Amino acid sequence: MSDWLVMVPRLPRVRTRCEFAAAVAVCFYLSAAAAICGQLTAVVEPDAIRMGETAQLTLNFENARPTQVPGIPSIPNLQVSYVGSGETLQIVNMRQSSIVSLNYALTPAQPGEYTIPALSVRVGNETLTSQPVKLTVLKQDELGNAAGAQAQLAFVKLVVAKTNVFIGEVLPVEIQLYHAVPAQDLQLQPLSGEGFTFGKTRELPQRQVRVGNTVYFLHQLQGTAIANKTGELELSSVECNGVLEVPLARRRTGNPFEDMFNDPFFGPRYERRRMKVSSSPVSVRVEPLPEENKPADFTGAVGQFSFVVTASPTNVAVGEPVHMKVRVEGKGPLESIALPPLDAPSDFATYPPVSSVDTTDPLGVEGARVFQYDLVPQKGSIRELPSLGFSYFDPAQRKYRSLKSQPLPIIVRPGGLSPSLASPQTGSSASEPSRDIVHLKPRLGVYGAIAPPLIRRPWFMAIQTLPLLAWFVAIAWRKRRDHLARNPRLVRRQEVSRTVRRGLKELAQSADAHDTEKFFALMFRL
């Protein structure tokens, strides 16, 4: 009201109650006149469809009632048909307004982008004008792009890091499921494809993304694929099934009470719709590993790796084993890594290596593979362990790389001598003759006495009888209580007997104390 008082600066000064009432009436009249100003808006739902689908154009007249249905200008390749009307009452901040809606069906004849121009409609003494709106029509097979996603409730995509790989190279693969409405019972088909070996998979947390003008829920499933043959291979399409909760559109019937209860504000109104979507297959070209500059010790490792060799212990006697550990770290198919045969001289007795894999990522393509060799020196003249070589193919650099470790120094003592007893001799000392079979631990060490088992100890067996004894006592107490409950006369006799015994003792005490009054009262009661 204060705003309208400002708009009337020459309002006469109020002197009487009648003049004040008249001024208030003028203000309310001006407010009401401003509130009933008409407005026209145009809305297209949805604003992106595919061929074969129909969109709806709605003209909303607020605080205005058209006397006839306005005509829509002719638009090439777009058929516009009037389908009906509705009316709604709204009360916002104590302000009441009415909306008359005129609905039109939009049916395209070919894909493209259509613009419904601004419409001018004469209502009473005023002309209402709407804003122009657009409609995007896509082809039937136009799926997955930013514009086409707006017309889809759900779709799935198969995404690969690249489409040209080497045989044995790890190819990251990701399945992306988009759905614009809440979904339940999602069942995503695993990765498949002839000529590929698939590794571990992991599911990322659900998040929301915007594709075009639509916000989607995104489910991501990451995995890996390794090609085991060359040529043009294909990752098969991925299928997903589930149930979508599609909200129902608000129906306008012209009845304000029915329209009010059709409003989603009064509770969720949605339709459960079965979903079955599939992605397009992806072609991958697999190249063979080059033969040029291929190292002689190459065993098929493809990726990026580093190479570390350690040994322990490094001070041993003849016949004692040395554990040489080889750790290959990096990114690639760790399970398929193999080392070339150990080129150890005849001065060592060697055993086949033992290997293990230690991964550092959920997909199992990053980490280390550890090999352990047991080397047993046969002569005291050995001063170092043999070196090791490892070669791999780097797909990023498209070339082979060779790694080689340095010989590790060790100290080998003559057999049977400990480090504290070994001392330089003036003359040549005769060592024990070498044996084919040498014990790893010739001395057993200190013996320890073993106590007899608990079952042979008397105190332990006595403790085992306590639960059985407690069980018998509980059974006897329960049987006696049940017996007394079934014989009330026996209970009364026992109670009388106890009362008489206590009374006789009290009589004797009263007689000794010469308390005649208490004596005769107690005797009378007994």
XYZ file of C-alpha atoms in Angstrom:
526
model
C 0.000 0.000 0.000
C 2.861 2.341 0.776
C 4.102 1.947 -2.818
C 0.774 3.121 -4.191
C 0.724 6.072 -1.779
C 4.018 7.114 -3.275
C 2.479 6.905 -6.743
C -0.217 9.435 -5.641
C 1.803 12.380 -4.328
C -1.093 14.875 -4.585
C -3.449 12.923 -2.323
C -5.380 15.567 -0.251
C -4.489 15.913 3.379
C -6.662 13.686 5.586
C -8.653 15.735 8.077
C -11.684 13.583 8.957
C -12.407 9.860 9.307
C -14.414 9.877 6.089
C -11.532 11.377 4.156
C -9.168 8.740 5.642
C -11.520 5.899 4.594
C -11.774 7.311 1.100
C -7.969 7.485 0.800
C -7.617 3.845 1.909
C -10.247 2.783 -0.628
C -8.360 4.575 -3.414
C -5.140 2.763 -2.468
C -6.824 -0.680 -2.462
C -8.413 0.104 -5.809
C -5.045 0.955 -7.328
C -3.491 -2.228 -5.857
C -6.308 -4.377 -7.237
C -6.015 -2.706 -10.623
C -2.312 -3.535 -10.729
C -2.942 -7.115 -9.567
C -5.343 -7.923 -12.409
C -2.922 -6.922 -15.181
C -2.860 -9.788 -17.703
C 0.227 -11.778 -18.757
C 0.857 -14.350 -21.501
C 3.603 -17.008 -21.380
C 4.409 -19.866 -23.792
C 5.950 -23.182 -22.693
C 7.073 -26.202 -24.787
C 7.339 -29.540 -22.937
C 9.632 -31.313 -23.610
C 11.844 -28.958 -25.555
C 13.740 -31.831 -27.298
C 12.136 -34.930 -28.839
C 12.915 -37.594 -31.431
C 11.115 -38.277 -34.681
C 7.797 -39.995 -34.059
C 7.200 -38.223 -30.722
C 4.913 -35.266 -29.959
C 5.598 -32.189 -27.844
C 3.032 -29.886 -26.202
C 2.797 -26.110 -26.498
C 0.927 -24.404 -23.622
C -0.224 -20.757 -23.693
C -0.861 -19.549 -20.128
C -3.101 -16.453 -19.744
C -2.699 -15.075 -16.217
C -5.516 -12.803 -14.997
C -6.894 -12.724 -18.534
C -9.570 -14.735 -20.341
C -9.325 -14.937 -24.146
C -12.621 -14.855 -26.011
C -11.380 -17.140 -28.796
C -8.574 -19.612 -29.478
C -5.630 -17.708 -31.000
C -4.127 -19.102 -34.175
C -0.485 -20.222 -34.374
C 1.466 -18.996 -37.418
C 2.259 -21.684 -39.994
C 5.698 -23.248 -39.420
C 7.229 -25.416 -42.194
C 7.409 -29.167 -41.418
C 5.656 -28.657 -38.045
C 1.982 -29.491 -37.528
C 0.230 -27.529 -34.751
C -3.135 -28.847 -33.464
C -5.308 -27.409 -30.685
C -6.131 -30.142 -28.100
C -8.008 -28.387 -25.254
C -7.914 -25.904 -22.403
C -7.906 -25.722 -18.615
C -8.178 -23.214 -15.802
C -6.320 -22.953 -12.488
C -6.722 -20.707 -9.455
C -3.622 -19.657 -7.503
C -3.251 -17.862 -4.176
C 0.270 -16.566 -3.513
C 0.954 -14.189 -0.573
C -2.765 -13.516 -0.125
C -3.014 -12.600 -3.806
C -5.428 -14.537 -5.957
C -4.858 -15.055 -9.653
C -6.394 -17.245 -12.335
C -4.566 -18.978 -15.210
C -6.310 -20.106 -18.401
C -4.189 -22.651 -20.332
C -4.590 -23.407 -24.046
C -2.822 -26.612 -25.166
C -1.494 -27.428 -28.661
C 0.120 -30.623 -29.988
C 3.340 -30.182 -31.988
C 4.102 -32.973 -34.493
C 7.310 -32.587 -36.575
C 7.659 -33.940 -40.107
C 11.478 -34.025 -40.134
C 14.383 -33.500 -37.716
C 15.635 -29.998 -37.038
C 15.173 -27.003 -34.768
C 11.844 -25.167 -34.817
C 11.038 -21.759 -33.338
C 7.512 -20.779 -32.290
C 7.530 -17.005 -32.689
C 6.226 -14.468 -30.185
C 2.410 -14.446 -30.140
C 0.253 -11.316 -29.649
C -3.326 -11.832 -28.432
C -5.941 -9.101 -27.909
C -7.731 -9.578 -24.574
C -10.218 -6.834 -23.675
C -8.543 -3.457 -23.945
C -4.979 -4.769 -23.809
C -2.660 -6.776 -26.039
C -0.675 -9.630 -24.433
C 2.587 -10.858 -26.021
C 4.536 -14.074 -25.292
C 8.200 -14.804 -25.750
C 9.466 -17.063 -28.593
C 10.237 -20.717 -27.688
C 12.231 -23.440 -29.454
C 11.723 -27.172 -30.110
C 14.578 -29.547 -31.067
C 13.707 -32.686 -33.070
C 16.328 -35.458 -33.379
C 16.650 -38.546 -35.535
C 15.547 -41.933 -34.207
C 19.139 -43.252 -34.053
C 20.638 -40.079 -32.577
C 21.514 -41.256 -29.061
C 24.068 -40.388 -26.427
C 25.002 -36.858 -27.530
C 24.326 -33.750 -25.487
C 21.223 -32.685 -27.392
C 19.775 -36.152 -27.866
C 20.199 -37.039 -24.210
C 17.610 -34.417 -23.304
C 14.871 -36.542 -24.896
C 15.881 -39.800 -23.143
C 15.036 -41.055 -19.685
C 18.017 -43.443 -19.650
C 20.910 -44.530 -21.852
C 24.189 -46.411 -21.450
C 27.593 -45.765 -23.012
C 30.698 -47.932 -23.401
C 33.811 -45.728 -23.161
C 37.388 -46.897 -23.862
C 40.612 -44.972 -23.284
C 41.712 -45.556 -26.902
C 40.776 -47.714 -29.868
C 44.289 -48.660 -31.040
C 46.328 -50.899 -28.679
C 49.100 -53.497 -28.742
C 48.559 -57.139 -27.931
C 48.980 -57.676 -24.179
C 48.405 -53.988 -23.351
C 45.966 -53.044 -20.576
C 42.974 -51.112 -22.003
C 40.870 -49.164 -19.445
C 37.139 -49.592 -20.135
C 34.225 -47.805 -18.457
C 30.476 -48.442 -18.557
C 28.410 -45.289 -17.972
C 24.697 -45.531 -17.176
C 22.670 -42.300 -17.262
C 19.069 -42.025 -16.006
C 17.133 -38.789 -15.596
C 14.679 -40.143 -12.977
C 15.220 -42.385 -9.916
C 15.842 -46.046 -10.784
C 15.636 -49.340 -8.905
C 16.748 -52.962 -9.435
C 19.544 -51.989 -11.825
C 21.204 -54.992 -13.482
C 24.252 -54.131 -15.564
C 25.681 -56.723 -17.929
C 29.442 -57.358 -17.485
C 32.026 -56.629 -20.151
C 32.416 -59.165 -22.936
C 34.130 -59.503 -26.295
C 35.863 -62.186 -28.315
C 39.653 -62.011 -28.158
C 39.795 -60.101 -24.851
C 40.648 -61.095 -21.301
C 38.860 -58.962 -18.719
C 40.248 -58.098 -15.290
C 38.754 -56.791 -12.088
C 35.983 -54.176 -12.020
C 34.957 -51.517 -9.526
C 31.838 -49.361 -9.186
C 32.231 -45.649 -8.495
C 29.823 -43.741 -6.204
C 26.718 -42.410 -7.922
C 26.802 -38.729 -8.834
C 24.775 -36.212 -10.817
C 25.941 -34.679 -14.093
C 24.406 -32.269 -16.564
C 24.115 -33.362 -20.203
C 22.749 -30.542 -22.298
C 19.829 -29.093 -20.361
C 19.090 -32.294 -18.413
C 20.523 -33.448 -15.069
C 21.208 -37.203 -14.977
C 22.154 -39.723 -12.305
C 25.433 -41.335 -13.416
C 26.547 -44.889 -12.531
C 30.126 -45.771 -13.550
C 31.632 -49.266 -13.694
C 35.374 -49.324 -14.434
C 37.284 -52.342 -15.673
C 40.190 -53.461 -17.863
C 40.520 -55.500 -21.052
C 43.645 -57.166 -22.464
C 43.695 -58.261 -26.092
C 45.213 -61.694 -26.649
C 45.121 -61.695 -30.438
C 45.737 -59.163 -33.190
C 43.382 -57.661 -35.733
C 40.062 -55.811 -35.607
C 38.337 -56.866 -32.379
C 35.026 -55.695 -30.944
C 33.882 -55.039 -27.399
C 30.280 -56.245 -27.267
C 27.432 -53.897 -26.426
C 26.472 -53.652 -22.760
C 22.833 -54.062 -21.714
C 21.195 -52.695 -18.560
C 17.784 -53.568 -17.108
C 15.910 -51.847 -14.300
C 12.804 -49.975 -13.222
C 12.401 -46.213 -13.684
C 10.175 -44.055 -11.482
C 8.773 -41.632 -14.062
C 6.854 -38.665 -12.575
C 3.333 -38.205 -13.899
C 2.537 -34.900 -15.552
C 0.134 -32.604 -13.695
C -3.357 -32.780 -15.215
C -5.388 -29.594 -15.578
C -9.123 -30.292 -15.422
C -10.493 -26.799 -14.812
C -11.647 -27.770 -11.298
C -9.459 -25.872 -8.797
C -9.938 -28.469 -6.029
C -9.067 -31.441 -8.249
C -6.096 -29.566 -9.744
C -4.876 -28.822 -6.216
C -4.799 -32.506 -5.225
C -3.166 -33.424 -8.524
C -0.288 -31.152 -7.567
C 2.950 -33.153 -6.785
C 3.229 -31.074 -3.592
C 0.704 -33.419 -1.955
C 2.823 -36.504 -2.494
C 4.926 -38.314 -5.090
C 3.035 -39.259 -8.227
C 5.107 -41.446 -10.522
C 4.810 -44.453 -12.812
C 7.045 -47.526 -12.530
C 8.340 -48.224 -16.014
C 10.561 -51.124 -17.080
C 13.872 -50.026 -18.578
C 16.065 -51.928 -21.030
C 18.874 -49.949 -22.674
C 22.025 -51.042 -24.455
C 25.188 -49.340 -25.655
C 26.792 -49.440 -29.071
C 29.688 -51.905 -29.553
C 33.200 -50.477 -29.742
C 35.784 -51.588 -32.311
C 39.404 -51.883 -31.192
C 42.365 -52.367 -33.478
C 45.051 -54.600 -31.918
C 48.587 -54.397 -33.313
C 51.306 -57.044 -32.862
C 54.499 -56.233 -30.978
C 57.285 -55.138 -33.316
C 60.042 -57.600 -34.129
C 62.618 -54.868 -34.699
C 65.068 -54.378 -31.792
C 63.339 -57.073 -29.770
C 65.642 -58.111 -26.851
C 66.661 -61.728 -26.546
C 65.479 -61.908 -22.914
C 62.008 -60.421 -23.628
C 59.298 -62.606 -22.040
C 56.144 -60.690 -23.061
C 55.768 -57.951 -20.421
C 53.865 -54.897 -21.762
C 53.576 -51.682 -19.731
C 55.828 -49.380 -17.720
C 58.006 -51.021 -15.072
C 61.030 -50.569 -12.799
C 63.393 -53.241 -11.520
C 64.995 -53.715 -8.054
C 67.159 -56.652 -6.857
C 68.136 -57.273 -3.209
C 69.807 -60.145 -1.343
C 69.779 -61.379 2.255
C 71.882 -62.515 4.061
C 75.104 -61.426 2.425
C 77.464 -63.180 4.876
C 76.990 -66.956 4.688
C 78.974 -70.156 4.898
C 79.362 -72.682 2.126
C 76.067 -74.580 1.841
C 73.906 -71.854 3.425
C 71.238 -70.308 1.170
C 71.117 -66.680 0.017
C 67.631 -65.284 -0.683
C 67.752 -63.033 -3.751
C 64.523 -60.997 -4.124
C 63.555 -59.412 -7.473
C 60.802 -56.758 -7.356
C 59.213 -55.599 -10.645
C 57.056 -52.492 -10.026
C 54.895 -50.520 -12.426
C 51.658 -50.522 -14.403
C 50.584 -53.382 -16.609
C 49.359 -56.985 -16.496
C 51.260 -58.029 -13.351
C 50.082 -61.654 -13.410
C 51.671 -62.268 -16.817
C 55.136 -60.925 -15.919
C 57.860 -63.577 -16.166
C 61.601 -63.300 -15.670
C 64.147 -64.935 -17.971
C 66.004 -67.971 -16.584
C 68.664 -67.099 -14.014
C 72.112 -67.343 -15.586
C 73.923 -68.562 -12.481
C 77.373 -70.193 -12.680
C 77.970 -73.751 -11.579
C 79.315 -72.436 -8.245
C 75.683 -72.000 -7.102
C 72.928 -74.521 -6.514
C 69.659 -72.834 -7.649
C 65.999 -73.591 -7.066
C 62.894 -72.470 -9.023
C 61.696 -68.995 -7.930
C 58.603 -68.343 -5.844
C 56.508 -65.329 -6.943
C 53.700 -63.209 -5.485
C 51.684 -60.174 -6.673
C 51.092 -57.064 -4.546
C 48.556 -54.687 -6.158
C 48.034 -51.067 -5.118
C 44.828 -50.215 -7.053
C 41.331 -51.819 -7.139
C 41.683 -52.897 -10.784
C 44.896 -54.843 -10.146
C 47.001 -53.199 -12.892
C 49.329 -51.190 -10.647
C 51.650 -52.657 -8.052
C 54.538 -55.111 -8.026
C 55.374 -58.730 -8.715
C 58.045 -60.198 -6.429
C 60.255 -63.180 -7.311
C 62.483 -64.898 -4.734
C 65.420 -67.106 -5.724
C 67.288 -69.359 -3.276
C 70.965 -69.594 -4.233
C 73.288 -71.932 -2.312
C 77.043 -71.181 -2.802
C 79.188 -74.284 -3.221
C 82.659 -72.683 -2.903
C 84.262 -70.257 -0.507
C 85.809 -68.284 -3.373
C 82.478 -66.738 -4.454
C 82.420 -62.950 -4.006
C 79.191 -61.802 -5.765
C 75.761 -62.909 -6.911
C 75.003 -63.089 -10.633
C 73.259 -60.120 -12.286
C 69.703 -60.266 -13.659
C 68.123 -58.756 -16.780
C 64.524 -57.787 -17.526
C 63.014 -56.397 -20.741
C 59.525 -55.050 -21.464
C 57.658 -53.223 -24.223
C 56.487 -49.671 -23.485
C 53.277 -49.025 -25.508
C 53.395 -45.269 -24.806
C 56.897 -44.963 -26.337
C 56.242 -47.801 -28.817
C 59.651 -49.390 -28.147
C 61.412 -51.992 -26.010
C 63.290 -51.196 -22.826
C 65.904 -53.389 -21.109
C 66.887 -53.247 -17.437
C 69.870 -54.978 -15.845
C 70.855 -55.244 -12.202
C 74.393 -54.883 -10.831
C 76.145 -57.927 -9.286
C 75.585 -57.961 -5.511
C 78.689 -58.524 -3.350
C 78.500 -61.300 -0.743
C 80.893 -63.004 1.714
C 81.106 -66.807 1.624
C 82.926 -68.480 4.549
C 84.254 -72.008 4.547
C 81.702 -74.510 5.759
C 81.404 -75.225 9.517
C 82.968 -71.894 10.713
C 81.083 -69.043 12.322
C 82.010 -65.369 11.775
C 83.450 -65.063 15.304
C 85.764 -68.049 14.847
C 86.995 -67.098 11.416
C 90.485 -65.656 11.698
C 93.345 -65.279 9.264
C 95.790 -68.256 9.292
C 99.494 -68.160 8.563
C 99.296 -71.238 6.485
C 96.713 -72.676 4.203
C 93.853 -74.244 6.166
C 92.182 -77.387 4.949
C 88.426 -77.025 4.592
C 85.872 -79.750 4.833
C 85.197 -81.556 1.619
C 82.034 -80.360 -0.118
C 78.995 -82.544 0.174
C 76.101 -82.918 -2.234
C 73.457 -82.620 0.505
C 74.051 -79.953 3.169
C 71.719 -79.381 6.128
C 70.393 -75.837 6.421
C 70.487 -76.061 10.280
C 72.945 -78.655 11.572
C 72.444 -77.765 15.291
C 68.969 -78.005 16.803
C 69.661 -75.593 19.680
C 68.395 -75.708 23.280
C 65.763 -78.278 24.154
C 62.717 -77.259 26.214
C 60.653 -79.436 28.521
C 57.058 -79.988 27.411
C 54.474 -80.030 30.217
C 51.795 -82.780 30.229
C 48.471 -81.837 28.604
C 45.666 -80.430 30.753
C 43.558 -83.562 30.420
C 46.189 -85.473 32.395
C 46.267 -82.991 35.297
C 44.052 -83.863 38.357
C 43.066 -80.266 39.188
C 41.826 -79.678 35.645
C 39.630 -82.801 35.741
C 38.241 -81.750 39.159
C 37.180 -78.392 37.757
C 35.260 -80.159 34.965
C 32.999 -81.844 37.576
C 31.778 -78.524 39.034
C 29.248 -77.758 36.253
C 27.835 -81.309 36.535
C 27.469 -80.975 40.324
C 25.753 -77.615 39.995
C 23.363 -79.123 37.482
C 22.351 -81.947 39.888
C 21.810 -79.451 42.725
C 19.588 -77.305 40.513
C 17.488 -80.333 39.497
C 17.012 -81.423 43.136
C 15.977 -77.886 44.204
C 13.513 -77.648 41.341
C 11.934 -81.055 42.116
C 11.539 -80.182 45.816
C 9.881 -76.866 44.937
C 7.459 -78.623 42.574
C 6.670 -81.237 45.250
C 5.797 -78.578 47.842
C 3.672 -76.710 45.303
C 1.553 -79.858 44.767
C 1.133 -80.558 48.585
C -0.233 -77.491 50.416
C -1.107 -79.572 53.535
C 2.533 -80.676 53.849
C 3.616 -77.060 53.590
C 1.202 -76.081 56.391
C 2.412 -78.933 58.635
C 6.046 -77.896 58.128
C 5.168 -74.282 58.886
C 3.295 -75.304 62.111
C 6.246 -77.444 63.169
C 8.667 -74.537 62.687
C 6.327 -72.169 64.568
C 5.992 -74.571 67.547
C 9.759 -75.046 67.786
C 10.356 -71.315 67.819
C 7.507 -70.836 70.386
C 8.897 -73.428 72.794
C 12.232 -71.638 72.784
C 10.497 -68.329 73.501
C 8.436 -69.979 76.354
C 11.660 -71.172 77.964
C 13.123 -67.688 77.698
C 9.963 -66.098 79.203
C 9.984 -68.579 82.111
C 13.622 -67.849 82.851
C 12.862 -64.123 82.787
C 9.704 -64.608 85.050
C 7.629 -62.770 82.402
C 4.280 -64.378 83.237
C 2.174 -62.163 80.940
C 4.197 -62.968 77.848
C 4.494 -66.628 78.884
C 0.728 -67.251 79.125
C -0.026 -65.160 75.967
C 2.450 -67.175 73.913
C 1.250 -70.480 75.374
C -2.347 -69.543 74.499
C -1.338 -68.746 70.900
C 0.592 -71.982 70.533
